[in-house]
PDB file of C-alpha atoms in Angstrom:
ATOM      1  CA  MET A 839       2.196  96.798 -65.429  1.00 39.00           C
ATOM      2  CA  GLN A 840       5.825  97.644 -64.796  1.00 43.00           C
ATOM      3  CA  ALA A 841       8.475  99.166 -62.611  1.00 48.00           C
ATOM      4  CA  ILE A 842       8.030 102.927 -62.757  1.00 42.00           C
ATOM      5  CA  LYS A 843      10.839 104.504 -64.696  1.00 41.00           C
ATOM      6  CA  PRO A 844      12.258 108.040 -64.336  1.00 35.00           C
ATOM      7  CA  GLY A 845      10.124 110.596 -66.118  1.00 35.00           C
ATOM      8  CA  ILE A 846       6.924 108.535 -66.060  1.00 39.00           C
ATOM      9  CA  SER A 847       4.018 110.399 -64.476  1.00 45.00           C
ATOM     10  CA  VAL A 848       2.319 108.661 -61.539  1.00 54.00           C
ATOM     11  CA  LYS A 849      -0.623 109.552 -59.358  1.00 74.00           C
ATOM     12  CA  THR A 850      -0.337 108.408 -55.774  1.00 90.00           C
ATOM     13  CA  ALA A 851       1.174 105.451 -54.022  1.00 92.00           C
ATOM     14  CA  LYS A 852      -1.196 102.901 -52.564  1.00 95.00           C
ATOM     15  CA  LYS A 853      -1.141 103.320 -48.784  1.00 95.00           C
ATOM     16  CA  LEU A 854      -0.251 100.420 -46.534  1.00 96.00           C
ATOM     17  CA  GLN A 855      -3.512  99.623 -44.791  1.00 95.00           C
ATOM     18  CA  ARG A 856      -2.371  96.933 -42.375  1.00 95.00           C
ATOM     19  CA  ILE A 857       0.201  94.231 -41.755  1.00 96.00           C
ATOM     20  CA  GLN A 858      -1.196  90.760 -41.270  1.00 95.00           C
ATOM     21  CA  ARG A 859       0.880  88.557 -38.966  1.00 89.00           C
ATOM     22  CA  SER A 860       0.509  84.880 -38.113  1.00 86.00           C
ATOM     23  CA  THR A 861       3.026  83.011 -35.976  1.00 83.00           C
ATOM     24  CA  GLU A 862       0.970  79.862 -35.288  1.00 89.00           C
ATOM     25  CA  ARG A 863       1.835  76.749 -37.263  1.00 92.00           C
ATOM     26  CA  HIS A 864      -0.325  73.735 -37.932  1.00 94.00           C
ATOM     27  CA  TRP A 865       0.203  70.573 -39.927  1.00 95.00           C
ATOM     28  CA  VAL A 866      -1.610  69.901 -43.178  1.00 95.00           C
ATOM     29  CA  GLY A 867      -1.351  66.144 -43.440  1.00 95.00           C
ATOM     30  CA  ASP A 868       2.086  64.996 -42.288  1.00 96.00           C
ATOM     31  CA  GLY A 869       4.148  66.838 -44.889  1.00 95.00           C
ATOM     32  CA  PHE A 870       3.285  70.519 -44.665  1.00 96.00           C
ATOM     33  CA  PRO A 871       4.024  72.574 -41.523  1.00 96.00           C
ATOM     34  CA  VAL A 872       1.919  75.613 -42.380  1.00 96.00           C
ATOM     35  CA  ARG A 873       1.365  79.195 -41.281  1.00 96.00           C
ATOM     36  CA  THR A 874      -1.856  80.605 -42.735  1.00 97.00           C
ATOM     37  CA  LEU A 875      -0.841  84.176 -43.551  1.00 97.00           C
ATOM     38  CA  LEU A 876      -4.168  85.169 -45.128  1.00 95.00           C
ATOM     39  CA  GLY A 877      -7.688  83.773 -44.927  1.00 96.00           C
ATOM     40  CA  TYR A 878     -11.089  84.769 -46.276  1.00 96.00           C
ATOM     41  CA  SER A 879     -12.812  83.818 -43.006  1.00 93.00           C
ATOM     42  CA  ASN A 880     -11.674  87.079 -41.392  1.00 92.00           C
ATOM     43  CA  LEU A 881     -10.557  89.202 -44.343  1.00 95.00           C
ATOM     44  CA  GLY A 882     -13.146  88.214 -46.952  1.00 92.00           C
ATOM     45  CA  ALA A 883     -13.789  90.926 -49.531  1.00 94.00           C
ATOM     46  CA  ALA A 884     -10.676  92.873 -48.453  1.00 96.00           C
ATOM     47  CA  ILE A 885      -8.363  90.351 -50.162  1.00 98.00           C
ATOM     48  CA  SER A 886     -10.608  89.416 -53.135  1.00 98.00           C
ATOM     49  CA  PRO A 887      -9.938  87.802 -55.608  1.00 98.00           C
ATOM     50  CA  PHE A 888      -7.567  85.934 -53.280  1.00 98.00           C
ATOM     51  CA  LEU A 889      -8.932  83.627 -50.592  1.00 98.00           C
ATOM     52  CA  LEU A 890      -6.106  82.114 -48.586  1.00 97.00           C
ATOM     53  CA  LEU A 891      -2.337  81.860 -48.464  1.00 98.00           C
ATOM     54  CA  ASP A 892      -0.489  79.082 -46.644  1.00 97.00           C
ATOM     55  CA  TYR A 893       3.271  79.255 -46.142  1.00 97.00           C
ATOM     56  CA  ALA A 894       4.792  75.811 -45.562  1.00 96.00           C
ATOM     57  CA  GLY A 895       8.248  75.778 -44.053  1.00 90.00           C
ATOM     58  CA  PRO A 896      11.056  76.430 -44.278  1.00 95.00           C
ATOM     59  CA  ALA A 897      11.520  73.110 -42.503  1.00 96.00           C
ATOM     60  CA  GLU A 898      14.183  70.403 -42.601  1.00 97.00           C
ATOM     61  CA  PHE A 899      12.926  66.861 -43.286  1.00 98.00           C
ATOM     62  CA  PRO A 900      15.111  63.806 -42.635  1.00 98.00           C
ATOM     63  CA  PRO A 901      15.386  61.097 -45.315  1.00 98.00           C
ATOM     64  CA  THR A 902      12.403  58.731 -45.358  1.00 97.00           C
ATOM     65  CA  ARG A 903      10.651  56.200 -47.565  1.00 96.00           C
ATOM     66  CA  LYS A 904       7.296  57.216 -46.133  1.00 96.00           C
ATOM     67  CA  ARG A 905       4.905  59.242 -48.304  1.00 94.00           C
ATOM     68  CA  LEU A 906       4.603  62.602 -46.579  1.00 97.00           C
ATOM     69  CA  GLY A 907       1.778  64.916 -47.559  1.00 96.00           C
ATOM     70  CA  VAL A 908      -2.002  65.016 -47.908  1.00 96.00           C
ATOM     71  CA  GLY A 909      -4.080  62.143 -49.263  1.00 94.00           C
ATOM     72  CA  GLU A 910      -7.214  62.248 -51.377  1.00 95.00           C
ATOM     73  CA  HIS A 911      -9.484  65.255 -50.737  1.00 96.00           C
ATOM     74  CA  PRO A 912     -11.919  67.363 -52.816  1.00 97.00           C
ATOM     75  CA  HIS A 913     -12.136  71.020 -53.910  1.00 98.00           C
ATOM     76  CA  ARG A 914     -14.753  73.107 -55.719  1.00 98.00           C
ATOM     77  CA  GLY A 915     -15.194  76.760 -56.647  1.00 98.00           C
ATOM     78  CA  PHE A 916     -11.627  78.109 -56.778  1.00 98.00           C
ATOM     79  CA  GLU A 917      -8.026  77.525 -57.855  1.00 98.00           C
ATOM     80  CA  THR A 918      -4.912  76.511 -55.936  1.00 98.00           C
ATOM     81  CA  VAL A 919      -1.507  77.923 -56.872  1.00 98.00           C
ATOM     82  CA  THR A 920       1.510  76.095 -55.442  1.00 98.00           C
ATOM     83  CA  ILE A 921       4.948  77.724 -55.691  1.00 98.00           C
ATOM     84  CA  VAL A 922       7.947  75.640 -54.606  1.00 98.00           C
ATOM     85  CA  TYR A 923      11.069  77.343 -53.226  1.00 98.00           C
ATOM     86  CA  SER A 924      12.884  74.213 -52.051  1.00 98.00           C
ATOM     87  CA  GLY A 925      11.991  70.542 -52.065  1.00 98.00           C
ATOM     88  CA  GLU A 926       9.557  68.794 -54.395  1.00 97.00           C
ATOM     89  CA  VAL A 927       5.782  68.297 -54.590  1.00 97.00           C
ATOM     90  CA  GLU A 928       3.978  65.541 -56.488  1.00 96.00           C
ATOM     91  CA  HIS A 929       0.335  66.061 -57.476  1.00 94.00           C
ATOM     92  CA  ARG A 930      -2.404  63.831 -58.919  1.00 94.00           C
ATOM     93  CA  ASP A 931      -6.078  64.602 -59.432  1.00 93.00           C
ATOM     94  CA  SER A 932      -9.273  62.979 -60.683  1.00 95.00           C
ATOM     95  CA  SER A 933      -9.363  65.102 -63.845  1.00 92.00           C
ATOM     96  CA  GLY A 934      -6.132  63.526 -65.056  1.00 91.00           C
ATOM     97  CA  GLY A 935      -3.878  66.397 -64.022  1.00 90.00           C
ATOM     98  CA  GLY A 936      -0.631  65.740 -62.256  1.00 89.00           C
ATOM     99  CA  GLY A 937       3.095  66.066 -62.149  1.00 90.00           C
ATOM    100  CA  LYS A 938       6.130  66.843 -60.023  1.00 94.00           C
ATOM    101  CA  ILE A 939       7.325  70.372 -59.355  1.00 96.00           C
ATOM    102  CA  GLY A 940      10.623  71.445 -57.830  1.00 97.00           C
ATOM    103  CA  PRO A 941      12.370  74.710 -56.907  1.00 98.00           C
ATOM    104  CA  GLY A 942      11.049  77.614 -58.969  1.00 97.00           C
ATOM    105  CA  ASP A 943       8.189  75.603 -60.483  1.00 98.00           C
ATOM    106  CA  VAL A 944       4.479  76.398 -60.117  1.00 98.00           C
ATOM    107  CA  GLN A 945       1.378  74.220 -60.136  1.00 97.00           C
ATOM    108  CA  TRP A 946      -1.849  76.084 -61.004  1.00 97.00           C
ATOM    109  CA  MET A 947      -4.812  73.791 -60.379  1.00 97.00           C
ATOM    110  CA  THR A 948      -8.332  74.929 -61.258  1.00 97.00           C
ATOM    111  CA  ALA A 949     -10.792  72.898 -59.180  1.00 98.00           C
ATOM    112  CA  ALA A 950     -13.830  74.824 -60.528  1.00 98.00           C
ATOM    113  CA  SER A 951     -16.755  72.345 -60.777  1.00 98.00           C
ATOM    114  CA  GLY A 952     -14.912  69.912 -58.559  1.00 98.00           C
ATOM    115  CA  LEU A 953     -12.201  67.323 -58.401  1.00 97.00           C
ATOM    116  CA  VAL A 954     -10.366  65.092 -55.968  1.00 97.00           C
ATOM    117  CA  HIS A 955      -6.599  65.360 -55.600  1.00 95.00           C
ATOM    118  CA  GLU A 956      -3.604  64.466 -53.463  1.00 96.00           C
ATOM    119  CA  GLU A 957      -0.294  66.203 -52.742  1.00 96.00           C
ATOM    120  CA  PHE A 958       2.867  64.572 -51.415  1.00 97.00           C
ATOM    121  CA  HIS A 959       6.553  65.320 -51.148  1.00 97.00           C
ATOM    122  CA  GLY A 960       8.373  64.154 -54.257  1.00 96.00           C
ATOM    123  CA  SER A 961       9.600  60.584 -53.732  1.00 95.00           C
ATOM    124  CA  GLU A 962      13.215  61.392 -54.647  1.00 95.00           C
ATOM    125  CA  PHE A 963      13.258  64.408 -52.329  1.00 97.00           C
ATOM    126  CA  ALA A 964      11.739  62.359 -49.490  1.00 97.00           C
ATOM    127  CA  GLN A 965      14.419  59.679 -49.807  1.00 97.00           C
ATOM    128  CA  ARG A 966      17.304  62.140 -49.667  1.00 96.00           C
ATOM    129  CA  GLY A 967      15.669  64.596 -47.233  1.00 97.00           C
ATOM    130  CA  GLY A 968      16.424  68.293 -47.034  1.00 98.00           C
ATOM    131  CA  MET A 969      14.915  71.740 -46.740  1.00 98.00           C
ATOM    132  CA  PHE A 970      11.280  72.122 -47.755  1.00 98.00           C
ATOM    133  CA  GLU A 971       9.595  75.464 -48.471  1.00 98.00           C
ATOM    134  CA  MET A 972       6.512  76.280 -50.527  1.00 98.00           C
ATOM    135  CA  VAL A 973       3.521  78.591 -50.743  1.00 98.00           C
ATOM    136  CA  GLN A 974      -0.036  77.667 -51.636  1.00 98.00           C
ATOM    137  CA  LEU A 975      -2.405  80.441 -52.696  1.00 98.00           C
ATOM    138  CA  TRP A 976      -6.161  80.003 -53.158  1.00 98.00           C
ATOM    139  CA  VAL A 977      -7.672  82.173 -55.910  1.00 98.00           C
ATOM    140  CA  ASN A 978     -11.433  82.671 -56.067  1.00 98.00           C
ATOM    141  CA  LEU A 979     -13.502  82.203 -59.209  1.00 98.00           C
ATOM    142  CA  PRO A 980     -16.462  84.404 -60.177  1.00 98.00           C
ATOM    143  CA  ALA A 981     -19.894  82.757 -59.981  1.00 98.00           C
ATOM    144  CA  LYS A 982     -20.086  82.312 -63.756  1.00 98.00           C
ATOM    145  CA  ASP A 983     -16.884  80.223 -63.739  1.00 98.00           C
ATOM    146  CA  LYS A 984     -17.240  78.194 -60.544  1.00 98.00           C
ATOM    147  CA  MET A 985     -18.728  75.227 -62.412  1.00 98.00           C
ATOM    148  CA  SER A 986     -16.233  75.302 -65.303  1.00 98.00           C
ATOM    149  CA  PRO A 987     -14.348  72.086 -66.103  1.00 97.00           C
ATOM    150  CA  PRO A 988     -11.248  71.524 -63.957  1.00 97.00           C
ATOM    151  CA  ARG A 989      -7.822  72.101 -65.492  1.00 96.00           C
ATOM    152  CA  TYR A 990      -4.174  71.797 -64.489  1.00 95.00           C
ATOM    153  CA  GLN A 991      -1.230  74.003 -65.443  1.00 96.00           C
ATOM    154  CA  ASN A 992       2.260  72.664 -64.722  1.00 96.00           C
ATOM    155  CA  ILE A 993       4.538  75.708 -65.061  1.00 97.00           C
ATOM    156  CA  LEU A 994       8.275  75.025 -64.959  1.00 97.00           C
ATOM    157  CA  ASN A 995      10.847  77.524 -63.734  1.00 97.00           C
ATOM    158  CA  SER A 996      12.305  77.675 -67.262  1.00 97.00           C
ATOM    159  CA  GLN A 997       8.920  78.878 -68.597  1.00 98.00           C
ATOM    160  CA  ILE A 998       8.659  81.838 -66.203  1.00 98.00           C
ATOM    161  CA  PRO A 999      10.181  85.064 -67.576  1.00 98.00           C
ATOM    162  CA  THR A1000      12.518  87.013 -65.297  1.00 97.00           C
ATOM    163  CA  MET A1001      13.566  90.654 -65.389  1.00 96.00           C
ATOM    164  CA  ASN A1002      16.301  92.424 -63.449  1.00 95.00           C
ATOM    165  CA  LEU A1003      15.241  95.692 -61.845  1.00 92.00           C
ATOM    166  CA  PRO A1004      17.428  98.758 -62.517  1.00 88.00           C
ATOM    167  CA  ASP A1005      20.357  99.791 -60.317  1.00 85.00           C
ATOM    168  CA  GLY A1006      20.741  96.376 -58.698  1.00 86.00           C
ATOM    169  CA  GLN A1007      17.404  96.606 -56.896  1.00 91.00           C
ATOM    170  CA  GLY A1008      16.623  92.945 -57.463  1.00 94.00           C
ATOM    171  CA  SER A1009      14.651  90.785 -59.893  1.00 96.00           C
ATOM    172  CA  VAL A1010      11.073  89.851 -60.785  1.00 97.00           C
ATOM    173  CA  ARG A1011       9.706  86.520 -62.037  1.00 98.00           C
ATOM    174  CA  VAL A1012       6.336  86.970 -63.752  1.00 98.00           C
ATOM    175  CA  ILE A1013       4.147  83.957 -62.938  1.00 98.00           C
ATOM    176  CA  ALA A1014       0.832  85.542 -63.944  1.00 98.00           C
ATOM    177  CA  GLY A1015      -0.175  88.861 -65.449  1.00 98.00           C
ATOM    178  CA  GLU A1016       2.385  91.263 -66.852  1.00 97.00           C
ATOM    179  CA  PHE A1017       5.420  93.235 -65.735  1.00 95.00           C
ATOM    180  CA  ASP A1018       7.051  95.815 -68.014  1.00 92.00           C
ATOM    181  CA  GLY A1019       5.995  93.949 -71.164  1.00 92.00           C
ATOM    182  CA  LEU A1020       6.789  90.472 -69.824  1.00 95.00           C
ATOM    183  CA  ALA A1021       3.710  88.228 -69.746  1.00 97.00           C
ATOM    184  CA  GLY A1022       3.488  85.377 -67.255  1.00 98.00           C
ATOM    185  CA  PRO A1023       2.558  81.898 -68.537  1.00 98.00           C
ATOM    186  CA  ALA A1024      -0.353  81.241 -66.155  1.00 98.00           C
ATOM    187  CA  ARG A1025      -3.874  81.460 -67.604  1.00 98.00           C
ATOM    188  CA  THR A1026      -6.335  83.161 -65.249  1.00 98.00           C
ATOM    189  CA  PHE A1027     -10.111  83.679 -65.225  1.00 98.00           C
ATOM    190  CA  THR A1028      -9.960  87.258 -63.933  1.00 98.00           C
ATOM    191  CA  PRO A1029      -7.171  89.867 -64.165  1.00 98.00           C
ATOM    192  CA  ILE A1030      -4.502  88.673 -61.707  1.00 98.00           C
ATOM    193  CA  HIS A1031      -0.806  89.458 -61.333  1.00 98.00           C
ATOM    194  CA  VAL A1032       1.543  87.176 -59.413  1.00 98.00           C
ATOM    195  CA  TRP A1033       5.171  88.315 -59.231  1.00 98.00           C
ATOM    196  CA  ASP A1034       7.959  86.496 -57.407  1.00 98.00           C
ATOM    197  CA  LEU A1035      10.493  89.147 -56.387  1.00 98.00           C
ATOM    198  CA  ARG A1036      13.978  89.174 -54.894  1.00 97.00           C
ATOM    199  CA  LEU A1037      14.732  92.583 -53.374  1.00 96.00           C
ATOM    200  CA  ALA A1038      17.991  93.590 -51.705  1.00 89.00           C
ATOM    201  CA  SER A1039      18.653  97.283 -52.065  1.00 85.00           C
ATOM    202  CA  GLU A1040      18.704 100.443 -50.009  1.00 87.00           C
ATOM    203  CA  GLN A1041      17.383 102.216 -53.114  1.00 88.00           C
ATOM    204  CA  PRO A1042      13.620 102.874 -53.345  1.00 91.00           C
ATOM    205  CA  VAL A1043      11.557 100.702 -55.705  1.00 91.00           C
ATOM    206  CA  ASN A1044       8.252 101.795 -57.254  1.00 92.00           C
ATOM    207  CA  LEU A1045       6.056  99.077 -58.749  1.00 94.00           C
ATOM    208  CA  ALA A1046       3.098 100.030 -60.931  1.00 94.00           C
ATOM    209  CA  VAL A1047      -0.158  98.317 -59.908  1.00 96.00           C
ATOM    210  CA  PRO A1048      -3.545  99.193 -61.459  1.00 95.00           C
ATOM    211  CA  GLU A1049      -5.887 101.605 -59.726  1.00 96.00           C
ATOM    212  CA  GLY A1050      -8.640  99.732 -57.895  1.00 97.00           C
ATOM    213  CA  TYR A1051      -6.788  96.426 -57.641  1.00 98.00           C
ATOM    214  CA  THR A1052      -6.399  94.522 -54.402  1.00 98.00           C
ATOM    215  CA  THR A1053      -2.653  94.536 -53.715  1.00 98.00           C
ATOM    216  CA  LEU A1054      -0.849  92.292 -51.226  1.00 98.00           C
ATOM    217  CA  LEU A1055       2.876  92.157 -50.487  1.00 98.00           C
ATOM    218  CA  VAL A1056       3.786  88.777 -49.009  1.00 98.00           C
ATOM    219  CA  VAL A1057       7.253  88.782 -47.443  1.00 98.00           C
ATOM    220  CA  LEU A1058       8.580  85.244 -47.039  1.00 97.00           C
ATOM    221  CA  ARG A1059      12.185  86.016 -46.131  1.00 96.00           C
ATOM    222  CA  GLY A1060      14.055  89.170 -45.153  1.00 96.00           C
ATOM    223  CA  SER A1061      12.210  92.445 -44.660  1.00 96.00           C
ATOM    224  CA  VAL A1062      10.683  95.285 -46.682  1.00 97.00           C
ATOM    225  CA  HIS A1063      10.548  98.875 -45.440  1.00 96.00           C
ATOM    226  CA  ILE A1064       7.529 100.747 -46.776  1.00 93.00           C
ATOM    227  CA  GLY A1065       8.115 104.169 -45.226  1.00 78.00           C
ATOM    228  CA  GLY A1066       7.653 105.889 -41.918  1.00 73.00           C
ATOM    229  CA  ALA A1067       7.920 103.219 -39.250  1.00 76.00           C
ATOM    230  CA  GLU A1068       6.321 100.445 -41.318  1.00 91.00           C
ATOM    231  CA  THR A1069       8.377  97.311 -41.950  1.00 95.00           C
ATOM    232  CA  ILE A1070       6.979  94.039 -43.268  1.00 97.00           C
ATOM    233  CA  ASP A1071       9.073  91.190 -41.907  1.00 96.00           C
ATOM    234  CA  ALA A1072       9.344  87.507 -42.820  1.00 96.00           C
ATOM    235  CA  ALA A1073       6.063  85.563 -42.870  1.00 96.00           C
ATOM    236  CA  GLU A1074       4.017  88.786 -42.862  1.00 97.00           C
ATOM    237  CA  VAL A1075       1.669  90.325 -45.430  1.00 98.00           C
ATOM    238  CA  GLY A1076       1.120  93.987 -46.220  1.00 97.00           C
ATOM    239  CA  LEU A1077      -2.408  94.875 -47.380  1.00 97.00           C
ATOM    240  CA  PHE A1078      -2.599  98.073 -49.425  1.00 97.00           C
ATOM    241  CA  ASP A1079      -5.456 100.435 -50.249  1.00 96.00           C
ATOM    242  CA  ARG A1080      -6.976  99.909 -53.680  1.00 97.00           C
ATOM    243  CA  ALA A1081      -6.676 103.619 -54.471  1.00 96.00           C
ATOM    244  CA  GLY A1082      -3.400 104.600 -56.115  1.00 95.00           C
ATOM    245  CA  ASP A1083      -1.443 103.385 -59.122  1.00 94.00           C
ATOM    246  CA  HIS A1084       1.757 102.024 -57.571  1.00 94.00           C
ATOM    247  CA  ILE A1085       3.367 100.826 -54.365  1.00 94.00           C
ATOM    248  CA  HIS A1086       6.486 102.468 -53.014  1.00 93.00           C
ATOM    249  CA  ILE A1087       9.121 100.297 -51.318  1.00 94.00           C
ATOM    250  CA  GLU A1088      11.661 102.408 -49.445  1.00 94.00           C
ATOM    251  CA  SER A1089      14.237  99.629 -49.089  1.00 93.00           C
ATOM    252  CA  ALA A1090      14.565  95.870 -48.698  1.00 95.00           C
ATOM    253  CA  GLN A1091      16.875  93.521 -46.822  1.00 93.00           C
ATOM    254  CA  ASN A1092      17.546  90.211 -48.639  1.00 94.00           C
ATOM    255  CA  ALA A1093      13.808  89.834 -49.235  1.00 97.00           C
ATOM    256  CA  THR A1094      11.915  87.074 -51.017  1.00 97.00           C
ATOM    257  CA  VAL A1095       8.530  88.577 -51.784  1.00 98.00           C
ATOM    258  CA  LEU A1096       5.308  87.681 -53.603  1.00 98.00           C
ATOM    259  CA  LEU A1097       3.342  90.599 -54.984  1.00 98.00           C
ATOM    260  CA  LEU A1098      -0.293  89.628 -55.541  1.00 98.00           C
ATOM    261  CA  ALA A1099      -2.602  92.021 -57.351  1.00 98.00           C
ATOM    262  CA  GLY A1100      -6.034  91.385 -58.769  1.00 98.00           C
ATOM    263  CA  GLU A1101      -9.341  92.866 -59.787  1.00 98.00           C
ATOM    264  CA  PRO A1102     -11.765  92.292 -56.881  1.00 98.00           C
ATOM    265  CA  ILE A1103     -14.689  89.906 -57.375  1.00 98.00           C
ATOM    266  CA  ASP A1104     -17.692  91.716 -55.915  1.00 93.00           C
ATOM    267  CA  GLU A1105     -19.714  88.614 -54.980  1.00 97.00           C
ATOM    268  CA  PRO A1106     -20.622  86.799 -51.748  1.00 97.00           C
ATOM    269  CA  ILE A1107     -18.051  84.351 -50.382  1.00 98.00           C
ATOM    270  CA  VAL A1108     -19.376  81.263 -48.600  1.00 98.00           C
ATOM    271  CA  GLY A1109     -16.892  78.550 -47.768  1.00 97.00           C
ATOM    272  CA  ARG A1110     -16.792  75.319 -45.842  1.00 97.00           C
ATOM    273  CA  GLY A1111     -13.607  73.292 -45.722  1.00 95.00           C
ATOM    274  CA  PRO A1112     -12.490  72.502 -49.280  1.00 97.00           C
ATOM    275  CA  PHE A1113     -15.435  74.239 -50.993  1.00 98.00           C
ATOM    276  CA  VAL A1114     -15.829  77.984 -51.691  1.00 98.00           C
ATOM    277  CA  MET A1115     -19.057  79.071 -53.366  1.00 98.00           C
ATOM    278  CA  ASN A1116     -21.531  81.981 -53.259  1.00 98.00           C
ATOM    279  CA  ASN A1117     -24.274  80.626 -50.965  1.00 98.00           C
ATOM    280  CA  ASP A1118     -25.096  77.860 -48.499  1.00 98.00           C
ATOM    281  CA  GLU A1119     -27.158  75.857 -50.965  1.00 98.00           C
ATOM    282  CA  GLU A1120     -24.194  75.606 -53.337  1.00 98.00           C
ATOM    283  CA  ILE A1121     -22.038  74.361 -50.452  1.00 98.00           C
ATOM    284  CA  ARG A1122     -24.600  71.679 -49.596  1.00 98.00           C
ATOM    285  CA  GLN A1123     -24.726  70.632 -53.243  1.00 98.00           C
ATOM    286  CA  ALA A1124     -20.927  70.406 -53.348  1.00 98.00           C
ATOM    287  CA  MET A1125     -20.987  68.023 -50.391  1.00 98.00           C
ATOM    288  CA  VAL A1126     -23.653  65.855 -52.051  1.00 98.00           C
ATOM    289  CA  ASP A1127     -21.770  65.808 -55.351  1.00 98.00           C
ATOM    290  CA  TYR A1128     -18.521  64.808 -53.666  1.00 97.00           C
ATOM    291  CA  GLN A1129     -20.155  62.069 -51.595  1.00 97.00           C
ATOM    292  CA  SER A1130     -21.922  60.683 -54.672  1.00 97.00           C
ATOM    293  CA  GLY A1131     -18.691  60.549 -56.664  1.00 96.00           C
ATOM    294  CA  LYS A1132     -19.509  63.328 -59.129  1.00 96.00           C
ATOM    295  CA  MET A1133     -16.124  64.961 -58.539  1.00 97.00           C
ATOM    296  CA  GLY A1134     -14.410  61.852 -59.805  1.00 94.00           C
ATOM    297  CA  HIS A1135     -12.040  59.343 -58.302  1.00 90.00           C
ATOM    298  CA  MET A1136      -8.295  59.099 -58.043  1.00 87.00           C
ATOM    299  CA  PRO A1137      -6.733  56.829 -60.686  1.00 80.00           C
ATOM    300  CA  ALA A1138      -5.489  53.518 -59.367  1.00 74.00           C
TER     301      ALA A1138
END
């Protein structure tokens, strides 16, 4: 997967199917003012293998000694991917995973068979205050992997390869998957590509994305012009057709963008709160297992 270079034969660009907009904010705990830009409850199979994307911030927090965030809660059946743009996030979970991530870092938590975790602002960041901005993506797991053991990947900014696009078009950080020979450090269960792009050019950009893949362009800041009258602005998501082998970006204005691409998981999606499985019985079992302590307990 790569930027399309002059002379390389391509088929057709993936067409922009729709732009998903969400202006309503809600609080997750007391530390994350969130806009849910994507959700499986109304988009379901259209965004598979992705389930949900929350955009927290940007928001200014005053200095405090209070722990701001979300206390102990369970998950089963999927993965959470947290990307920090400013501020800090501290994580602990019942499988022993945990750590602190700051600007540019990524936390890839596989809940799978189930765990309990908590997420708070980093203590040092909370005490000094400042701008907070992060994204949390939920990635589905196929049925055969939903009961795998949990795992935790703490991916530092220094571990994420970066490539400059030609002609000053911007840059790409490869978190997962591959871009022009650069492989991202994240381990995934199904073929997934997560690129963190900075785009600021009036020159067109073509990005190769596999035929048949779900492709989402999440614009966090600035704007991206796709062609015709279509512009994806800040806190909006462009959903593209699966047909085609690349996306064509006409121009971009100081844009911070996540490109998400993945092979769809053609299985039922049944979710309730923190659990995403394939049927109602599995959801009921998840509730029983959590209540009986089978998903573990937070360390003292």
